[in-house]
Short mmCIF file of C-alpha atoms and ligand atoms in Angstrom, two decimals:
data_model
loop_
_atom_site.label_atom_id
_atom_site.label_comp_id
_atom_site.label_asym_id
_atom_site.label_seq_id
_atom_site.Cartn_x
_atom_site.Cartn_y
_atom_site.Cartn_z
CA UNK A 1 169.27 110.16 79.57
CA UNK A 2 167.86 111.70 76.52
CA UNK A 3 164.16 111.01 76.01
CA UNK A 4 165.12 109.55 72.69
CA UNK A 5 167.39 107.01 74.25
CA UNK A 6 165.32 106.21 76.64
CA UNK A 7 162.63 105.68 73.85
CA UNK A 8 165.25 103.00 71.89
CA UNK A 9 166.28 101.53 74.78
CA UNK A 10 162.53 100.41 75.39
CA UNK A 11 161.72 99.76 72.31
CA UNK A 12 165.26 97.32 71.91
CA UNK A 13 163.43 95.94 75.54
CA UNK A 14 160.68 94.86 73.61
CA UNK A 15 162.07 93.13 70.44
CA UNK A 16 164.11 91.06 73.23
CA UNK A 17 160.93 90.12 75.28
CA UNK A 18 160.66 86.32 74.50
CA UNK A 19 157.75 86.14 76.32
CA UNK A 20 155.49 88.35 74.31
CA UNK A 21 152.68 87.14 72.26
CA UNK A 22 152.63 87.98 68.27
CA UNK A 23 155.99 88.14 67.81
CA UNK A 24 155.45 86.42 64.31
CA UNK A 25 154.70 90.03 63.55
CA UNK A 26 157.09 92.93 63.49
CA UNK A 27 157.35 95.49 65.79
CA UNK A 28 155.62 98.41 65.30
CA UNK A 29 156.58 100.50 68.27
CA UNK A 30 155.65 103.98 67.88
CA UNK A 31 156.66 107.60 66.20
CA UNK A 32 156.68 111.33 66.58
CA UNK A 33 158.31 113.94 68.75
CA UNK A 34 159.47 112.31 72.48
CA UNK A 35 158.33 115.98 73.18
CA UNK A 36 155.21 115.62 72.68
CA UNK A 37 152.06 117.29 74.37
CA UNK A 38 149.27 114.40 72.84
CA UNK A 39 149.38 111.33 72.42
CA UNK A 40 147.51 109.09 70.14
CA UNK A 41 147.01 105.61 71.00
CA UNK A 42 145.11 102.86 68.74
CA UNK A 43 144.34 100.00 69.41
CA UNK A 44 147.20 97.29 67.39
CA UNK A 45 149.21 97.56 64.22
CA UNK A 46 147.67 96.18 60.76
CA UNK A 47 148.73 95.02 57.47
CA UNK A 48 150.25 97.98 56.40
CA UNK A 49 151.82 98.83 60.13
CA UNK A 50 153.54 95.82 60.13
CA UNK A 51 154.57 96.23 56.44
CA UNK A 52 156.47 99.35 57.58
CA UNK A 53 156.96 98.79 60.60
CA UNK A 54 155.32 102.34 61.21
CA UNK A 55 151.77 103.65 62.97
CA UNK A 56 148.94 104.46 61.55
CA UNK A 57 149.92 104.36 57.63
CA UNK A 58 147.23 102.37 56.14
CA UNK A 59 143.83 104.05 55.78
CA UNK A 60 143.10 104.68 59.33
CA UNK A 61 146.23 106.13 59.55
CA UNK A 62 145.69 108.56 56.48
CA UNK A 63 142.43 109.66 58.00
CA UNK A 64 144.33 110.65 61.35
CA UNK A 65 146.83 112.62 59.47
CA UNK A 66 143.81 114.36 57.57
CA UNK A 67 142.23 114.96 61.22
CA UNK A 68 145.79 116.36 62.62
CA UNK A 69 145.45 118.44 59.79
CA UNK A 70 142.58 120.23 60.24
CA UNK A 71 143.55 121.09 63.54
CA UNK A 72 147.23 122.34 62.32
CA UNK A 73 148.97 119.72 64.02
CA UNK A 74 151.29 117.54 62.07
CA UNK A 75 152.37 113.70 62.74
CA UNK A 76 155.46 115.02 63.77
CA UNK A 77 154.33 117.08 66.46
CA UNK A 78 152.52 114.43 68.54
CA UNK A 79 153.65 110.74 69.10
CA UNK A 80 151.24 107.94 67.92
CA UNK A 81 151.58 104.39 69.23
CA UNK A 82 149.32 101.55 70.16
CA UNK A 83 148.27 99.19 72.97
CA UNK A 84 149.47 96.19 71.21
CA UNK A 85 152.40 96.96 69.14
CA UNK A 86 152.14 93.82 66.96
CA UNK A 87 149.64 92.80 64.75
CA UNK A 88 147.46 90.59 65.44
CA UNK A 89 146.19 87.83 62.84
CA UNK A 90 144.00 88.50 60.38
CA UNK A 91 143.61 92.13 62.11
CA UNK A 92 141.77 90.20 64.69
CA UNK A 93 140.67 92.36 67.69
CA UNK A 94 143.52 92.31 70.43
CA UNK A 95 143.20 88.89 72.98
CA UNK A 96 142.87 90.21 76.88
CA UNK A 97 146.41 88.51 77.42
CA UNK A 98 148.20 90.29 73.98
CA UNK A 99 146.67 93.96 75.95
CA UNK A 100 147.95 92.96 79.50
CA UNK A 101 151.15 91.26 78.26
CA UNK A 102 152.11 95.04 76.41
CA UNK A 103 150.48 97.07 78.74
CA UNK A 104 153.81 97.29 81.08
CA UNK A 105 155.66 98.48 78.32
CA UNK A 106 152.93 101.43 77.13
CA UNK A 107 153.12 102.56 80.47
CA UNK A 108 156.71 103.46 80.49
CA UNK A 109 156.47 104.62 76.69
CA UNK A 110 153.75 106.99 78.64
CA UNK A 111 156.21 108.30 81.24
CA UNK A 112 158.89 108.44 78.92
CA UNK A 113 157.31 111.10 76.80
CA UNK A 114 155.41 112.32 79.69
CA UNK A 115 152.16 113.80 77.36
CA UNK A 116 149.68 116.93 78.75
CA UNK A 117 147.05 114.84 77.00
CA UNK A 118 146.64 110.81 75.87
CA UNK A 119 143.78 110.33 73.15
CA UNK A 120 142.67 107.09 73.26
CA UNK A 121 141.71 105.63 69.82
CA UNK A 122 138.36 103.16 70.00
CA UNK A 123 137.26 101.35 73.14
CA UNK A 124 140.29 99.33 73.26
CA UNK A 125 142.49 102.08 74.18
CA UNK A 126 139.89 103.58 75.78
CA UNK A 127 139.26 100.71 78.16
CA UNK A 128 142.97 100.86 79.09
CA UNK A 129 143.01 104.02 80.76
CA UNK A 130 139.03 104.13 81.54
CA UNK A 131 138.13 100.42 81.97
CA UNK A 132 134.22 101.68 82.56
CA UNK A 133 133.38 103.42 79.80
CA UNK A 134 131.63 103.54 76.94
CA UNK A 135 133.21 104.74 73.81
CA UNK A 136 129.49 105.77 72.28
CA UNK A 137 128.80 107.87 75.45
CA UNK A 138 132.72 109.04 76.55
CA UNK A 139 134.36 109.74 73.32
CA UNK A 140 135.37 113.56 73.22
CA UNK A 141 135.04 114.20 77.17
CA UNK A 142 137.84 114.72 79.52
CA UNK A 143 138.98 112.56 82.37
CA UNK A 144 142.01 112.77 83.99
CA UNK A 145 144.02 109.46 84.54
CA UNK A 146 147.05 109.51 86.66
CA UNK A 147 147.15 113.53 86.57
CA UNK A 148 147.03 113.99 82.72
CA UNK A 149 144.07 114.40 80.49
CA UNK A 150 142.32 111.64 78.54
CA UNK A 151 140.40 112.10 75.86
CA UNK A 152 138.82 109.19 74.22
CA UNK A 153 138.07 109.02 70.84
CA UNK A 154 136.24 107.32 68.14
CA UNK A 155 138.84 105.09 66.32
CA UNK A 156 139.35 106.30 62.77
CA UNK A 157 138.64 102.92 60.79
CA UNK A 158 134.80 102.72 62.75
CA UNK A 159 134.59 106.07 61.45
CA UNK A 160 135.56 104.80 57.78
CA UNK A 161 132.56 102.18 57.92
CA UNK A 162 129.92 104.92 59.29
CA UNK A 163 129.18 108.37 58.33
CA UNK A 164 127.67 108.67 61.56
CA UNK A 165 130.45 108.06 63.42
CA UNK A 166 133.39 110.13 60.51
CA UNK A 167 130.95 113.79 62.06
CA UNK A 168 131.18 112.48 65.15
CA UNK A 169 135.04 111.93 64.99
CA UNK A 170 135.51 115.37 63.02
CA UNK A 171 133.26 117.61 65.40
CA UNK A 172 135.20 116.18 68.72
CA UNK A 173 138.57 116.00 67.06
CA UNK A 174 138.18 120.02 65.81
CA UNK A 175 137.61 120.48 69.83
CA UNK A 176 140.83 118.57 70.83
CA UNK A 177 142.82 121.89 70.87
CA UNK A 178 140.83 123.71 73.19
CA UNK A 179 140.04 120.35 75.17
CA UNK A 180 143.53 119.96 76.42
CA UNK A 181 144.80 123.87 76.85
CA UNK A 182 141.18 123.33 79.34
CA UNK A 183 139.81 126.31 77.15
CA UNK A 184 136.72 124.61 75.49
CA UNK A 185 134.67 126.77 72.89
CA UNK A 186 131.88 128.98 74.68
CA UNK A 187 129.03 126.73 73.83
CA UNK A 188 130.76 123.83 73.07
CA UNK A 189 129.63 120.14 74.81
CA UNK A 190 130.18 120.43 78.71
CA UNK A 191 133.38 118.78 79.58
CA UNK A 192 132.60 115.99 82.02
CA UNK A 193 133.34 116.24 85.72
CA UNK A 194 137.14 115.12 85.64
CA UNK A 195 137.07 111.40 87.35
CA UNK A 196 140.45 108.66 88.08
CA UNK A 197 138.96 106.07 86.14
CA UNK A 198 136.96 104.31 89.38
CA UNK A 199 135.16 107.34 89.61
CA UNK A 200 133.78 107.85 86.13
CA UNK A 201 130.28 109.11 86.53
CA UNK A 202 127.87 106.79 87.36
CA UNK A 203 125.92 105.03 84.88
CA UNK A 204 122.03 106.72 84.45
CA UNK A 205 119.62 104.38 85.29
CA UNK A 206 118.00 103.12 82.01
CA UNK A 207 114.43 104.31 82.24
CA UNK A 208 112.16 100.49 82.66
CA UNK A 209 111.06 99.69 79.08
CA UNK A 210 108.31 100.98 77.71
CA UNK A 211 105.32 98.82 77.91
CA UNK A 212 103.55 98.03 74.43
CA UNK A 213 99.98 98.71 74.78
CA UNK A 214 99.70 96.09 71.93
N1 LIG B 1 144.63 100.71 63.75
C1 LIG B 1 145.23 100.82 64.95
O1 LIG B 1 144.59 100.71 66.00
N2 LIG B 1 146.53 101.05 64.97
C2 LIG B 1 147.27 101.20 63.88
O2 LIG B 1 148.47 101.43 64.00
C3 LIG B 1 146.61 101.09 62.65
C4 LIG B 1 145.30 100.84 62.61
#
């Protein structure tokens, strides 16, 4: 079957599934080329998502198109989707039970259109694939999950309330390119040693804290 069919059929799957949570919301399932090498995955739809229906459309979402940009890809190119694929009240952050009850159905989207590369958007996502680690130390490093690259990073709206965090999002998203063809920038940040999530590199021992002399 046609990746495209394939990709309706699951997606009629889940408007029938009368046993998952949110479905006072609409579904917002996911868009861009079944073809795709990347794929972007936030965390769960908002206002404007489930206005349209669509992915990434409100200001997040114009951000990410701005960031595709600048590394001459286009929306169309890669698919973008999310964990939870309705939206949660009040934009609350996604329950443990909304994640596991839609996390059957991501994976199939996932084998379906069968990426070289997922990018995890914000620790949500990130925990999905890489239940260990930490967005503030893993974002923009490569691990590989179930033989294809991951490549968590900073979710676009954390970046929109902190400057800090828009460089940070810019400077690893401008490396994306050469992260997944595995070529990365002579110079560039060290990609990590590649780890199935259970063997993401151990966590440093925090040095004891320092003792005030005061
Ligand atoms: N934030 C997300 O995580 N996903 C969307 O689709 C929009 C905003």
């Amino acid at each position: 079957m046609a990746k495209l069919d394939e990709l309706k059929n699951l997606e009629a799957e889940i408007a029938a599934d009368r046993n998952l949570p949110l479905r006072e919301s609409n579904l917002v399932f996911g868009e861009g080329s079944p073809d795709a090498e990347v794929m972007f995955i936030g965390e769960a739809p908002g206002f404007h998502e489930d206005r349209l229906g669509r992915p990434f459309v409100g200001m997040a979402g114009k951000l990410l198109d701005k960031l595709l940009t600048m590394v001459g890809w286009d929306r169309k190119d890669v698919y973008i989707s999310n964990i939870v694929k309705r939206r949660p009240p009040e934009n609350r952050d996604p329950l443990p039970e909304e994640i596991a009850a839609y996390k059957p159905y991501l994976a199939r989207q996932i084998e379906i259109i069968n990426p070289k590369a997922i990018v995890p958007l914000g620790r949500f996502s990130m925990n999905y694939f890489l239940p260990e680690a930490k967005i503030s130390r893993d974002q923009g490093r490569v691990f590989i999950y179930q033989g294809r690259k991951v490549i968590p990073m900073l979710h676009p709206a954390a970046a929109l309330r902190q400057g800090a965090f828009m460089k940070t999002l810019e400077e690893s998203f401008k490396r994306l390119p050469d992260l997944i063809t595995g070529h990365p920038p002579a110079g560039g940040p060290t990609i990590s040693a590649t780890a199935e999530p259970e063997k993401i590199p151990e966590k440093k021992k925090e040095p004891p804290p320092m003792q005030s002399l005061f």
